[in-house]
Tab-separated table of C-alpha atoms in Angstrom:
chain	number	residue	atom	x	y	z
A	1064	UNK	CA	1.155	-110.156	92.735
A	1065	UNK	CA	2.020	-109.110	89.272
A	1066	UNK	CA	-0.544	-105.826	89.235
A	1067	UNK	CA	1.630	-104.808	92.988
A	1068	UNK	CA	4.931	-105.685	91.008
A	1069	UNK	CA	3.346	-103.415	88.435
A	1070	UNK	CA	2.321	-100.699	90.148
A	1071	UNK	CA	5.727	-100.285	92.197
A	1072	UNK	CA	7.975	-100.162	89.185
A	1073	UNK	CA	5.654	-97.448	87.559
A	1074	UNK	CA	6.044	-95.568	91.371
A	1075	UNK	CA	9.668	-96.023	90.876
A	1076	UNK	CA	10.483	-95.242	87.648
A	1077	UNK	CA	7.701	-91.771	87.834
A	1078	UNK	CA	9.919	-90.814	91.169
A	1079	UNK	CA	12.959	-91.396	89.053
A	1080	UNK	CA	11.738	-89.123	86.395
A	1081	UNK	CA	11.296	-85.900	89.033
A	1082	UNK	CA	14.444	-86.755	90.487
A	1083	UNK	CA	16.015	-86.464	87.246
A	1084	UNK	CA	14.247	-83.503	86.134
A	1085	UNK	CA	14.788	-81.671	89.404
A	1086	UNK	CA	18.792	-82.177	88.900
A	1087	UNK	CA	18.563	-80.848	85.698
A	1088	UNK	CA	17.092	-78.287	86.301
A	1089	UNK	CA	19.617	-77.106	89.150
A	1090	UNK	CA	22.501	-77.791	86.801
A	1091	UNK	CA	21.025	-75.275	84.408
A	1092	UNK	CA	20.397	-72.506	87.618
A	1093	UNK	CA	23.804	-73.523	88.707
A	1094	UNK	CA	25.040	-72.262	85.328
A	1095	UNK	CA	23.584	-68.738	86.262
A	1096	UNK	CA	24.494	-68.412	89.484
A	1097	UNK	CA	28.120	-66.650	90.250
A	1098	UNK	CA	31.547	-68.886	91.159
A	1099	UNK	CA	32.457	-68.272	95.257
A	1100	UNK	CA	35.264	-65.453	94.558
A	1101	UNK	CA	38.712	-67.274	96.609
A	1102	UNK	CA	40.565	-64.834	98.352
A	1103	UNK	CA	43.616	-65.004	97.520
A	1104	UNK	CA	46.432	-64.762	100.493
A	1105	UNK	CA	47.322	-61.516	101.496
A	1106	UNK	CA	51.451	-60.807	100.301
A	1107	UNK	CA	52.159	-58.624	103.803
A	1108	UNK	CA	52.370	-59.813	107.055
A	1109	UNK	CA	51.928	-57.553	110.100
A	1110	UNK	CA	54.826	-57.934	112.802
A	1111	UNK	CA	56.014	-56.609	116.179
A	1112	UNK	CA	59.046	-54.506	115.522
A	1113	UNK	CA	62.709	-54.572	116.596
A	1114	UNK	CA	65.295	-51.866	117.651
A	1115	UNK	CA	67.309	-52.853	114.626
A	1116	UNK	CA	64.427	-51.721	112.171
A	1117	UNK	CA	63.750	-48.526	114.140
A	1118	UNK	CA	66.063	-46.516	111.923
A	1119	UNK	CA	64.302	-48.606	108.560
A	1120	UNK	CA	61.108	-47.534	109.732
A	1121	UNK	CA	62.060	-43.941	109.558
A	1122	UNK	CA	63.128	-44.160	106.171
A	1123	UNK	CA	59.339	-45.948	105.470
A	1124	UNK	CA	57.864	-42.762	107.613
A	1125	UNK	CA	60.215	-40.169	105.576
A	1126	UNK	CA	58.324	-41.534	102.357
A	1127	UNK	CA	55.144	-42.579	103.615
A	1128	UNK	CA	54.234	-39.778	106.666
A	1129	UNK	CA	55.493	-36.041	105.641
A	1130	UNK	CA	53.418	-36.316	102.372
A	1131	UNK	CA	50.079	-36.863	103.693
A	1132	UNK	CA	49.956	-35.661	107.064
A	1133	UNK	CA	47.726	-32.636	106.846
A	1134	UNK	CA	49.351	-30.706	109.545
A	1135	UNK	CA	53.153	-31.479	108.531
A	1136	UNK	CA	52.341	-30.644	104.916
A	1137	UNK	CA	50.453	-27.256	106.442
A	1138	UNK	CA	53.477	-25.936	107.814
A	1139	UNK	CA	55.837	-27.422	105.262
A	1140	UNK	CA	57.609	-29.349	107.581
A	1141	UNK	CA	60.414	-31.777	106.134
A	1142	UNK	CA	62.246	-34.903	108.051
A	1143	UNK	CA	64.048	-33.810	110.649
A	1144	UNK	CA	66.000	-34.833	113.754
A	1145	UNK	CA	63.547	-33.910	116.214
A	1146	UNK	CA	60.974	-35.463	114.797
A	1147	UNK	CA	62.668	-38.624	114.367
A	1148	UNK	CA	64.209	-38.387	117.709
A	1149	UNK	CA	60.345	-38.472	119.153
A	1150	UNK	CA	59.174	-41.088	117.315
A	1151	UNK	CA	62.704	-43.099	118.035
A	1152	UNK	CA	61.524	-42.400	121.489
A	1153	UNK	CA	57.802	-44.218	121.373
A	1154	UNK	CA	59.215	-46.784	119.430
A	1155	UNK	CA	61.308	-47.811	122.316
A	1156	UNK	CA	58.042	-48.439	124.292
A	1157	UNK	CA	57.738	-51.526	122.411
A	1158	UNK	CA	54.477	-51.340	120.961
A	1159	UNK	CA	55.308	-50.612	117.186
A	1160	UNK	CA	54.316	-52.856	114.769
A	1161	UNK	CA	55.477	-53.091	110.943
A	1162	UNK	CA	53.870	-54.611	107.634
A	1163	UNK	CA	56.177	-56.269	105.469
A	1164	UNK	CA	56.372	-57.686	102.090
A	1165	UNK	CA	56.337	-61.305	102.409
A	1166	UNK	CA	58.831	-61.870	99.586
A	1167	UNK	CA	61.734	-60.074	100.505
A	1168	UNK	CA	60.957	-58.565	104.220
A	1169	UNK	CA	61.151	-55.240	103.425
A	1170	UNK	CA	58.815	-53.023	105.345
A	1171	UNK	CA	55.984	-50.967	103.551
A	1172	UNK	CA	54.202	-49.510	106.503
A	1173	UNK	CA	53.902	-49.061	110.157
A	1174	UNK	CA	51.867	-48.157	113.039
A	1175	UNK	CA	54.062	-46.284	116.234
A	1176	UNK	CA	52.427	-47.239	119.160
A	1177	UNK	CA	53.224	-45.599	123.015
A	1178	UNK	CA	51.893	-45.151	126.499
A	1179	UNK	CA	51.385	-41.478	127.464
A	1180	UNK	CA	51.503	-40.527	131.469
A	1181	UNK	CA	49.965	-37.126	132.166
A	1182	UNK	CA	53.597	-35.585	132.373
A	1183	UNK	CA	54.175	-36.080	128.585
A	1184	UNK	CA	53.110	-33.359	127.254
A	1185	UNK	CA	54.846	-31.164	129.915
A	1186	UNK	CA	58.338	-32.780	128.611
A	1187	UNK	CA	56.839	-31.772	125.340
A	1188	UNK	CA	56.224	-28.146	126.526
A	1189	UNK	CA	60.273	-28.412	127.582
A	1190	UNK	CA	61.271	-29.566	124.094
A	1191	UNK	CA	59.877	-27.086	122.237
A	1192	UNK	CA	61.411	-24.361	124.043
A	1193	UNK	CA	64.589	-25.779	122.979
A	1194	UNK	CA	63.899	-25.938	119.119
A	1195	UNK	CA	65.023	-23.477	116.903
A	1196	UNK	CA	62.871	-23.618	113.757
A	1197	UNK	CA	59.227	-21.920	114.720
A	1198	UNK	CA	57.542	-23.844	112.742
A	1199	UNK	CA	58.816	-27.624	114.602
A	1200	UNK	CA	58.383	-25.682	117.632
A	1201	UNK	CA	54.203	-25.029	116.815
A	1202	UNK	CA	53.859	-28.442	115.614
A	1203	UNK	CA	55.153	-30.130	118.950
A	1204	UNK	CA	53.311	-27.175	120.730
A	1205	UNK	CA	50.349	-28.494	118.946
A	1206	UNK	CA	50.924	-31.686	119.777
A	1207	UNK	CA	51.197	-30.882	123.676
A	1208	UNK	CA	47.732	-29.044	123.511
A	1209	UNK	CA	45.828	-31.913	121.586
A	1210	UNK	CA	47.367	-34.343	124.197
A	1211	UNK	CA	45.989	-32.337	127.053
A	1212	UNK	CA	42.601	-31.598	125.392
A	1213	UNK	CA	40.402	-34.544	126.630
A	1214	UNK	CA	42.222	-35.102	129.759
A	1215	UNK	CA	41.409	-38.799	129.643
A	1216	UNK	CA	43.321	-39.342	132.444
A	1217	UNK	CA	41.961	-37.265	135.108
A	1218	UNK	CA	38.723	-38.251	133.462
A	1219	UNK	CA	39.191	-42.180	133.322
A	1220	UNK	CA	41.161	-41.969	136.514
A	1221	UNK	CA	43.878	-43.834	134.869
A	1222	UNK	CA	47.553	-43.517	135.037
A	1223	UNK	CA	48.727	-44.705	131.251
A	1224	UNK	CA	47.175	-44.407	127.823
A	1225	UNK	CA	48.306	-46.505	125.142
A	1226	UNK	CA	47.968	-44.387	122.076
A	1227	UNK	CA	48.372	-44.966	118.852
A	1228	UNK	CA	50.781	-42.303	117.053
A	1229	UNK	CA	51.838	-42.413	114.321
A	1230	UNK	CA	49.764	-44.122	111.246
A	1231	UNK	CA	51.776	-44.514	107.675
A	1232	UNK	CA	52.128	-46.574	104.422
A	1233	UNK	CA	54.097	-46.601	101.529
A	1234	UNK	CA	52.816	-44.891	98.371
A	1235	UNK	CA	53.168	-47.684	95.937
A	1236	UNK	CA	51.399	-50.408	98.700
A	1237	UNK	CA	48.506	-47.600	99.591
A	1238	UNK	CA	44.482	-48.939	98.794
A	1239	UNK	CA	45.226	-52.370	99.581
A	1240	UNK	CA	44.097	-52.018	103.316
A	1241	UNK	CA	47.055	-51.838	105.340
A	1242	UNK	CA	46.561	-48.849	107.126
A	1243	UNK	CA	43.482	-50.792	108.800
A	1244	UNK	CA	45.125	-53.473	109.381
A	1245	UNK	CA	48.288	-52.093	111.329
A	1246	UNK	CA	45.408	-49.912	113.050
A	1247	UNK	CA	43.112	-52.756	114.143
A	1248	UNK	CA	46.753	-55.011	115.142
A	1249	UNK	CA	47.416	-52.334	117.186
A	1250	UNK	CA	44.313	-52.122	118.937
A	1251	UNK	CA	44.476	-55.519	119.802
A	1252	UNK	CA	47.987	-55.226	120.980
A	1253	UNK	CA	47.369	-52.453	123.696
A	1254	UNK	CA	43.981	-55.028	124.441
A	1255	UNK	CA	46.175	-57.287	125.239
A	1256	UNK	CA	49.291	-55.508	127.113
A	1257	UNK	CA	46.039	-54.627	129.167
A	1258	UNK	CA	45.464	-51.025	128.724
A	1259	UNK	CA	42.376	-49.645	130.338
A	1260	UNK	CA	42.279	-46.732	127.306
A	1261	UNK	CA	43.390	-46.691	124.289
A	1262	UNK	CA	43.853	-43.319	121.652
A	1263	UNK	CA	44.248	-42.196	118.311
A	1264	UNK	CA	44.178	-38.567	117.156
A	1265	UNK	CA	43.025	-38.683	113.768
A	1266	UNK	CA	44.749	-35.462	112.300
A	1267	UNK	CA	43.541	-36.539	108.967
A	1268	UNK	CA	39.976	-37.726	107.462
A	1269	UNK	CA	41.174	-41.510	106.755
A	1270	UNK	CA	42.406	-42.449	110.507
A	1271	UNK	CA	39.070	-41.067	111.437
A	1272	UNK	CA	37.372	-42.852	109.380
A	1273	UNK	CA	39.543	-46.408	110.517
A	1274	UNK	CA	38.755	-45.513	113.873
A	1275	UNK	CA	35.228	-45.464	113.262
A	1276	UNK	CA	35.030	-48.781	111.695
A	1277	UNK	CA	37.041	-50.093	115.236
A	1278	UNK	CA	34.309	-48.919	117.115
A	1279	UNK	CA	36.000	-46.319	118.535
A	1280	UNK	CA	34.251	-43.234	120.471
A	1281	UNK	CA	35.213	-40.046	119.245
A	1282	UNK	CA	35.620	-37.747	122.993
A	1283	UNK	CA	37.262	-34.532	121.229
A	1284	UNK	CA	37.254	-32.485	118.193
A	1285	UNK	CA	39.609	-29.735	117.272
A	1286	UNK	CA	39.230	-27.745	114.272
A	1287	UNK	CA	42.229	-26.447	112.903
A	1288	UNK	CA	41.057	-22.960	112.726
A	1289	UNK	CA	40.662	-22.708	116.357
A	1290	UNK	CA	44.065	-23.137	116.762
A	1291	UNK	CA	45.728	-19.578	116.702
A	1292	UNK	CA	48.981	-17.838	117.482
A	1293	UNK	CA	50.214	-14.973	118.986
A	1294	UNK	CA	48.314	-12.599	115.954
A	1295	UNK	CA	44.601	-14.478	116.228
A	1296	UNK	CA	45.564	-16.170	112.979
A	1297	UNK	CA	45.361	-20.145	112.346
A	1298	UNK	CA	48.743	-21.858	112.369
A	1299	UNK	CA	47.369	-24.741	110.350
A	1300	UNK	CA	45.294	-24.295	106.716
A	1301	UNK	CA	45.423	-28.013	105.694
A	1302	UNK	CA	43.470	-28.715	102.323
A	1303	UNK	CA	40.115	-30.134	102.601
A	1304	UNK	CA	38.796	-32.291	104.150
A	1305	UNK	CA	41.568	-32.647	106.726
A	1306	UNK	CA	39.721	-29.507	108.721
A	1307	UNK	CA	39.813	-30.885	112.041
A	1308	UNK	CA	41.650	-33.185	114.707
A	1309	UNK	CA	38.977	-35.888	116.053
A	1310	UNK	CA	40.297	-37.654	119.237
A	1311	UNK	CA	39.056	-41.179	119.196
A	1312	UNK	CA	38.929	-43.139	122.813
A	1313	UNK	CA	38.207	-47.312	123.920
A	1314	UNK	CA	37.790	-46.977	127.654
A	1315	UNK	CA	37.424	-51.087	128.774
A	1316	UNK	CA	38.795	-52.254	126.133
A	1317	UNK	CA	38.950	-55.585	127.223
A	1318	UNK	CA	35.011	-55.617	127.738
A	1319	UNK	CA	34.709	-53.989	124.582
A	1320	UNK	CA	36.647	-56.868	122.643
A	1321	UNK	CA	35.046	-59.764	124.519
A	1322	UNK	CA	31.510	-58.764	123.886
A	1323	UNK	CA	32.775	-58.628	120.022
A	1324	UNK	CA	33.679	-62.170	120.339
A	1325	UNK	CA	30.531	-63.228	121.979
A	1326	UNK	CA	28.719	-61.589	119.177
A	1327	UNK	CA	30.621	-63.143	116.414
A	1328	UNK	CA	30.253	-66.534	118.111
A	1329	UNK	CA	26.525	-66.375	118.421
A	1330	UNK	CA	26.178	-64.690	114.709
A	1331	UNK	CA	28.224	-67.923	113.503
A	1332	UNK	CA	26.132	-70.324	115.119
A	1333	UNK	CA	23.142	-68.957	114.071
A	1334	UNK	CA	23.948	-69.192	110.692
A	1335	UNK	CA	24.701	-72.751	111.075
């Protein structure tokens, strides 16, 4: 009895030995090994706007649009009422959504979000004939032809587009991932109004580049230099590398975003 009693504590305290030499060693390769990062909460918050911030949110686009915009800053084009009259007029679609400060609810970017019928860009056509200054009157020319260019409608047999217009942030809230945001929000917003196609002309480099990362197909390109007037010149010479228009399309969208969430799903569970 007293050589088993023996030979059990020896078993015991030998097992107690590696136990205690195996946690010691993990608490010195926990030392080396780095701290999970916590991601701290995000200070904007990405809304559905109202029609009392649609003139706010042309004072955010006066600041945050006719800077970048390749084509705007091409032609030199400053706020104006036409302009702001069109985008008043997709905004009262009731698609726009707006990032805001969390702190004091002031609004640092937004996304202008419409449906286009196949007749737009023939009311378009109409409004630039009435416009004095030539060089408002090429841009919304411009933005008749690129409209027509894919014909997604005959093509899709579809009667509405929801597209996604107008793309801006404030300077001083710029690199902090915004602009993807209100872009991917608004994706999921004409998902869910249930649009059979959605757009988004990227007329600059970064939307293309966002559009990519949604998955999005690009059906069009446009180079600016194919774009002439009356005298075979280019109307646009944006700096590089805003050198083209790329037309970006989600046909099914619905499909598109359920098979997404089947693939997260079974990613996640995997993991597990």
């Amino acid at each position: 009895m007293s050589s088993f009693f023996g030979s059990t504590i020896f078993k015991i305290l030998n097992d107690s030995g590696r136990y205690t030499k195996q946690l010691h060693t993990t608490k010195n390769l926990s030392f080396f090994r780095k701290k999970a990062q916590i991601k701290e909460p995000s200070p904007y918050i990405i809304v559905r706007a109202t029609r009392e911030e649609f003139h706010d949110i042309l004072k955010v686009m006066h600041e945050g649009y006719y800077d970048e915009e390749p084509i705007l800053t091409s032609l030199q084009v400053p706020p104006n009422p036409v302009l702001d009259d069109r985008a008043i007029q997709a905004m009262t679609k009731g698609y726009t959504l707006v990032a805001k400060c969390k702190y004091n609810g002031s609004i640092v970017g937004a996304c202008i979000n419409e449906s286009t019928t196949p007749w737009d860009a023939d009311m378009d056509d109409k409004l630039a004939c009435k416009v004095q200054c030539e060089h408002i009157r090429q841009l919304i020319m411009f933005y008749s032809y690129i409209m027509r260019a894919p014909d997604l409608w005959r093509c899709l047999g579809v009667r509405k587009v929801y597209e996604m217009a107008y793309l801006f942030v404030k300077r001083p809230h710029r690199r902090k991932g915004l602009a993807y945001k209100l872009l991917n929000e608004s994706k999921i917003l004409g998902t869910d109004a249930g649009f059979k196609v959605i757009r988004c002309d990227a007329t600059n480099i970064h939307t293309a580049k966002i559009c990519e990362r949604l998955g999005m197909q690009k059906v069009a390109e446009i180079p600016y230099c194919s774009y002439l007037n009356q005298n075979l010149e280019p109307i646009f010479n944006p700096p590089w590398p805003h050198q083209s228009v790329k037309i970006y399309c989600d046909c099914a969208p619905q499909y598109n975003d359920l098979k997404k969430k089947i693939k997260e799903s079974t990613t996640n569970v995997t993991q597990k």
